[in-house]
Tab-separated table of C-alpha atoms and ligand atoms in Angstrom:
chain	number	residue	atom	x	y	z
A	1	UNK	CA	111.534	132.285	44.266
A	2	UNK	CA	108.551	130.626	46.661
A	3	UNK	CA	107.274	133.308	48.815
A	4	UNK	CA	108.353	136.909	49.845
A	5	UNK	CA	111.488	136.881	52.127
A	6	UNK	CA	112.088	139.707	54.005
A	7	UNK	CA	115.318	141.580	54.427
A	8	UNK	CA	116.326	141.779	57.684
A	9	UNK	CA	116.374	145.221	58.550
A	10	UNK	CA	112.305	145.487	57.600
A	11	UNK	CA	112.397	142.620	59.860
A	12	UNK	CA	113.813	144.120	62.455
A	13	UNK	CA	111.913	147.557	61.611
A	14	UNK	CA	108.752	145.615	61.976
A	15	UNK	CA	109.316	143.514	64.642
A	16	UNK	CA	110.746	146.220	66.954
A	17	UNK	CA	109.519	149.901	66.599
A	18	UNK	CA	110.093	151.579	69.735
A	19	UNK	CA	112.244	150.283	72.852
A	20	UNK	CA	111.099	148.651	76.018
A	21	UNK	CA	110.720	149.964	79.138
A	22	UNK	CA	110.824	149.092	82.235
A	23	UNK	CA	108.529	146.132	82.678
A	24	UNK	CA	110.411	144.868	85.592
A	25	UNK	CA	109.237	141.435	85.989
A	26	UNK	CA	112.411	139.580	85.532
A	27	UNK	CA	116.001	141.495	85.911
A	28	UNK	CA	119.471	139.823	85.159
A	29	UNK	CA	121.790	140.671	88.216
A	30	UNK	CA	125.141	140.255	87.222
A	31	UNK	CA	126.188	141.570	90.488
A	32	UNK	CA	129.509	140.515	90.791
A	33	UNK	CA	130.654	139.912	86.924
A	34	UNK	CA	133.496	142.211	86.348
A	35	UNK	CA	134.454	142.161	82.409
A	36	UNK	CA	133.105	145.006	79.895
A	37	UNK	CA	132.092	142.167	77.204
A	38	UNK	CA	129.988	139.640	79.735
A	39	UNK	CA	128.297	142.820	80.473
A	40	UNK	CA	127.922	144.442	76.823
A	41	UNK	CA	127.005	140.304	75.694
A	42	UNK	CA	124.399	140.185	79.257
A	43	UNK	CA	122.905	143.432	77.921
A	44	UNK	CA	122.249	142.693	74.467
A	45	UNK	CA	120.425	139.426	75.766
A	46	UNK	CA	118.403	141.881	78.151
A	47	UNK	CA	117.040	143.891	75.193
A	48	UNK	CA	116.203	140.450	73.511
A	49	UNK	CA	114.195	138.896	75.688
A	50	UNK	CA	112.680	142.058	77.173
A	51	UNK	CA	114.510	142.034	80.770
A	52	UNK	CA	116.419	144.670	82.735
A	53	UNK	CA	119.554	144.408	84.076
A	54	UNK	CA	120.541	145.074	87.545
A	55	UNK	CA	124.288	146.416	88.199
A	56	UNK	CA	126.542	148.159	91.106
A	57	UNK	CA	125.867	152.068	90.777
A	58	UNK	CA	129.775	152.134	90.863
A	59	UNK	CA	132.141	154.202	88.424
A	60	UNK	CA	133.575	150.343	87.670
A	61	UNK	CA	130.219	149.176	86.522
A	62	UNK	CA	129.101	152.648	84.727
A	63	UNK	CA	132.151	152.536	82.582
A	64	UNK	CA	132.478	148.520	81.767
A	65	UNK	CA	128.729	148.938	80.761
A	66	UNK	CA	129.342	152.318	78.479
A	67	UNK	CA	132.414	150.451	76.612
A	68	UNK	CA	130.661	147.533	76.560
A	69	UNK	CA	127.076	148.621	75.014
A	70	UNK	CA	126.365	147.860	71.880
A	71	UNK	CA	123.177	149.200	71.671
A	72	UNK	CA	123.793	152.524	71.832
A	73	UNK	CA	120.981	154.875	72.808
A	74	UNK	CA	118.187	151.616	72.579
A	75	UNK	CA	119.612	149.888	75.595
A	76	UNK	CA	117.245	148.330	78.062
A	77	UNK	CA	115.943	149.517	81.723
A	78	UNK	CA	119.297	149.303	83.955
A	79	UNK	CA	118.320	149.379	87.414
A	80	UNK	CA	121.505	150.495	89.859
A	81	UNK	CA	122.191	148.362	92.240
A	82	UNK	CA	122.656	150.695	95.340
A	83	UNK	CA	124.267	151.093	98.142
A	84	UNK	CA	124.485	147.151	99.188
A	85	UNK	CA	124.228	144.293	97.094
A	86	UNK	CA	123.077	142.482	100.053
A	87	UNK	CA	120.492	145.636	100.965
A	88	UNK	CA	118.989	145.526	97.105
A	89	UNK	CA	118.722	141.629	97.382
A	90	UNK	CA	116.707	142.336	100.376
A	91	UNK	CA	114.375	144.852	99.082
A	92	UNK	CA	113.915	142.808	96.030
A	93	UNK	CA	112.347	139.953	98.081
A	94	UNK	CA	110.844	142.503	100.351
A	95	UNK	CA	108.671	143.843	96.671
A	96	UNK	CA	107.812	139.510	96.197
A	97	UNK	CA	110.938	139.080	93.676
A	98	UNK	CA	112.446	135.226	93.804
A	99	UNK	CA	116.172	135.080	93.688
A	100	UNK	CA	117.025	132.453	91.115
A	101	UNK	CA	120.887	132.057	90.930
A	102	UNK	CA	122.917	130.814	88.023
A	103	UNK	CA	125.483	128.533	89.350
A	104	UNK	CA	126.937	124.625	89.468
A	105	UNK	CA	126.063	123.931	93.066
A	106	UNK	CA	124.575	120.484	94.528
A	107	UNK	CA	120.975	120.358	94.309
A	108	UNK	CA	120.324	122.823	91.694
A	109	UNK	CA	117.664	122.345	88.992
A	110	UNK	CA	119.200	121.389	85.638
A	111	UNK	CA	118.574	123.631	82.816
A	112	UNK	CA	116.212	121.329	80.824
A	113	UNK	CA	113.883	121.209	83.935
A	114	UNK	CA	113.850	124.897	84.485
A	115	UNK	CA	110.276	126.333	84.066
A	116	UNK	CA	109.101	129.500	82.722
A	117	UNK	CA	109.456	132.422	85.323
A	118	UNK	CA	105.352	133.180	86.702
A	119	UNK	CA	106.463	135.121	89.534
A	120	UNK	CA	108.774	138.257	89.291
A	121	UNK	CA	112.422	137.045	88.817
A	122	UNK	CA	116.076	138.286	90.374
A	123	UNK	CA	118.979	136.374	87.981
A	124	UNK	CA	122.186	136.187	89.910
A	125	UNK	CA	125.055	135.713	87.836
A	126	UNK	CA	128.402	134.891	89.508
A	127	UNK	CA	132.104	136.249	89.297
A	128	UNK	CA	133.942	135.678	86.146
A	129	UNK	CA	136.625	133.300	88.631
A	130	UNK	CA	134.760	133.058	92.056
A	131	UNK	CA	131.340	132.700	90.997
A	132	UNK	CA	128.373	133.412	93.258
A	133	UNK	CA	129.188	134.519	96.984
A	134	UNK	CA	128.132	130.945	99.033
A	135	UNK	CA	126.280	132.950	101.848
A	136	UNK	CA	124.162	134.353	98.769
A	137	UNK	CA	123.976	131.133	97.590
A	138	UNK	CA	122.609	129.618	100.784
A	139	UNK	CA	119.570	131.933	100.951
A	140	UNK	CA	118.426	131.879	96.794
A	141	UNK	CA	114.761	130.294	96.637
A	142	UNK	CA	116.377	128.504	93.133
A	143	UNK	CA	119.422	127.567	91.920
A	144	UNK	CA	119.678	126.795	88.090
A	145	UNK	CA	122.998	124.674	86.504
A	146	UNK	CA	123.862	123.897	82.815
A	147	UNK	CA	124.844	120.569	81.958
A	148	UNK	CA	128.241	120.159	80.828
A	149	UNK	CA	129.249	116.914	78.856
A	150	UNK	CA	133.293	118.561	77.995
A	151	UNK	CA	136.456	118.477	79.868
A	152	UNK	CA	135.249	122.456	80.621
A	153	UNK	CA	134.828	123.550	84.226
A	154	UNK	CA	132.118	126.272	83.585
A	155	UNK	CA	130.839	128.296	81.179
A	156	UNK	CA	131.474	131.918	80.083
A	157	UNK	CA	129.106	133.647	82.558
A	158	UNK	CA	127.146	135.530	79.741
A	159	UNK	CA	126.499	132.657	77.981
A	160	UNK	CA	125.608	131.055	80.980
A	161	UNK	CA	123.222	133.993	82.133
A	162	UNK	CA	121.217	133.941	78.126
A	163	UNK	CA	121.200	130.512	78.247
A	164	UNK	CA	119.060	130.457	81.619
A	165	UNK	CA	117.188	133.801	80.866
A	166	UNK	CA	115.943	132.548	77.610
A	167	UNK	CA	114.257	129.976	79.061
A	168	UNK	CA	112.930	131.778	81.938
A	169	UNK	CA	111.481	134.105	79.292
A	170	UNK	CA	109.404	131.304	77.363
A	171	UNK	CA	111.500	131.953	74.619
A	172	UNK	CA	113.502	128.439	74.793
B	201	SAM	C1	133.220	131.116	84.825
B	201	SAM	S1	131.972	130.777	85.980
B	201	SAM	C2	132.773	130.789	87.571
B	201	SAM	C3	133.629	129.646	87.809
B	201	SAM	C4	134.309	129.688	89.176
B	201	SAM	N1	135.650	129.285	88.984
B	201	SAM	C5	133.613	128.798	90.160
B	201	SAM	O1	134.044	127.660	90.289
B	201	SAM	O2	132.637	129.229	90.795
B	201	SAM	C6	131.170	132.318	86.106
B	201	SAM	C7	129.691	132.222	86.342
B	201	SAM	O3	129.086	131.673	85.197
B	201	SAM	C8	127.926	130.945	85.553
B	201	SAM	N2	128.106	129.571	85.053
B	201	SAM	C9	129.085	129.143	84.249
B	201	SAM	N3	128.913	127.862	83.899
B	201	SAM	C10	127.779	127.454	84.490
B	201	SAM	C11	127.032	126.239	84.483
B	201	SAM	N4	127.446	125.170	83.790
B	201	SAM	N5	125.888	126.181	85.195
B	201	SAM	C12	125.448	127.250	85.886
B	201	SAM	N6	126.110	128.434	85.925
B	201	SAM	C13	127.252	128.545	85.238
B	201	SAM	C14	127.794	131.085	87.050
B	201	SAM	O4	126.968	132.192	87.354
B	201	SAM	C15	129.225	131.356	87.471
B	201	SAM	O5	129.289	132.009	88.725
């Protein structure tokens, strides 16, 4: 055998001792994504890529993410969204955040143009069947859409939402 492979749990031992914190520089919103998985799936891409996530404090949310988490105890900084969406979007802004929405809208940037986030970063994700609200869409500073070459109208919103945060990362 050429060269010492590693098994993957000493990988992962190695490459991840302790959890993350709060860094807070880039946060996934899915603000109005309703199904326990999307949310479990948008989590586990939080922990990878070192964001937080940013949810409705409402007993919906609480519970879809608690049957949804696969993480367990090692789960990333979850910041609760409270008491408007709108009001958080504005105090976001108000502490220099850019609101970058994930959505297929007319004059977004296409994902292979998308540039590394150097500013801190709001992700809006949309609704599993009515996407992003338009009157939040009117006032994002980006919009960000995935080529689509099937017969597919959309993606699945968590795929969408790791696709786009990868990237924004530096990690794609
Ligand atoms: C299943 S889609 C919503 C589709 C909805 N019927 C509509 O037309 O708005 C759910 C969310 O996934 C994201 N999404 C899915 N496919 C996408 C794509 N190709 N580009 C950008 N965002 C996408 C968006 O955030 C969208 O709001």
């Amino acid at each position: 055998m050429s060269g010492a492979k590693s098994k993957p749990t000493e990988l992962r031992r190695r490459r991840r001792s302790r959890q993350h914190g709060c860094w807070g520089h880039l946060i996934v919103a899915p603000l109005w994504v309703a199904y326990d998985a999307n949310l479990g799936t948008l989590l586990r891409t939080c922990d990878a890529v070192g964001a937080c996530l940013a949810v409705p404090r409402t007993p919906h949310y609480k519970e879809a993410l608690a049957r949804g988490d696969t993480l367990r105890q090692r789960r990333p900084c979850i910041h609760w969204v409270a008491p408007s969406k709108e009001g958080w979007l504005g105090e976001q802004r108000a502490r220099g955040f850019r609101l970058v929405a994930v959505e297929l809208a007319d004059g977004a940037t296409p994902l292979p143009r998308l540039e590394p986030a150097r500013t801190p970063t709001v992700l809006l994700l949309g609704h599993e069947h009515h996407g992003v609200p338009d009157e939040v869409l009117t006032d994002v500073d980006e919009c960000v859409e995935i080529p689509m070459a099937g017969w597919g109208a959309s993606l699945n919103v968590a795929v969408a939402g790791s696709l786009v945060v990868y990237r924004l990362a530096g990690l794609s």
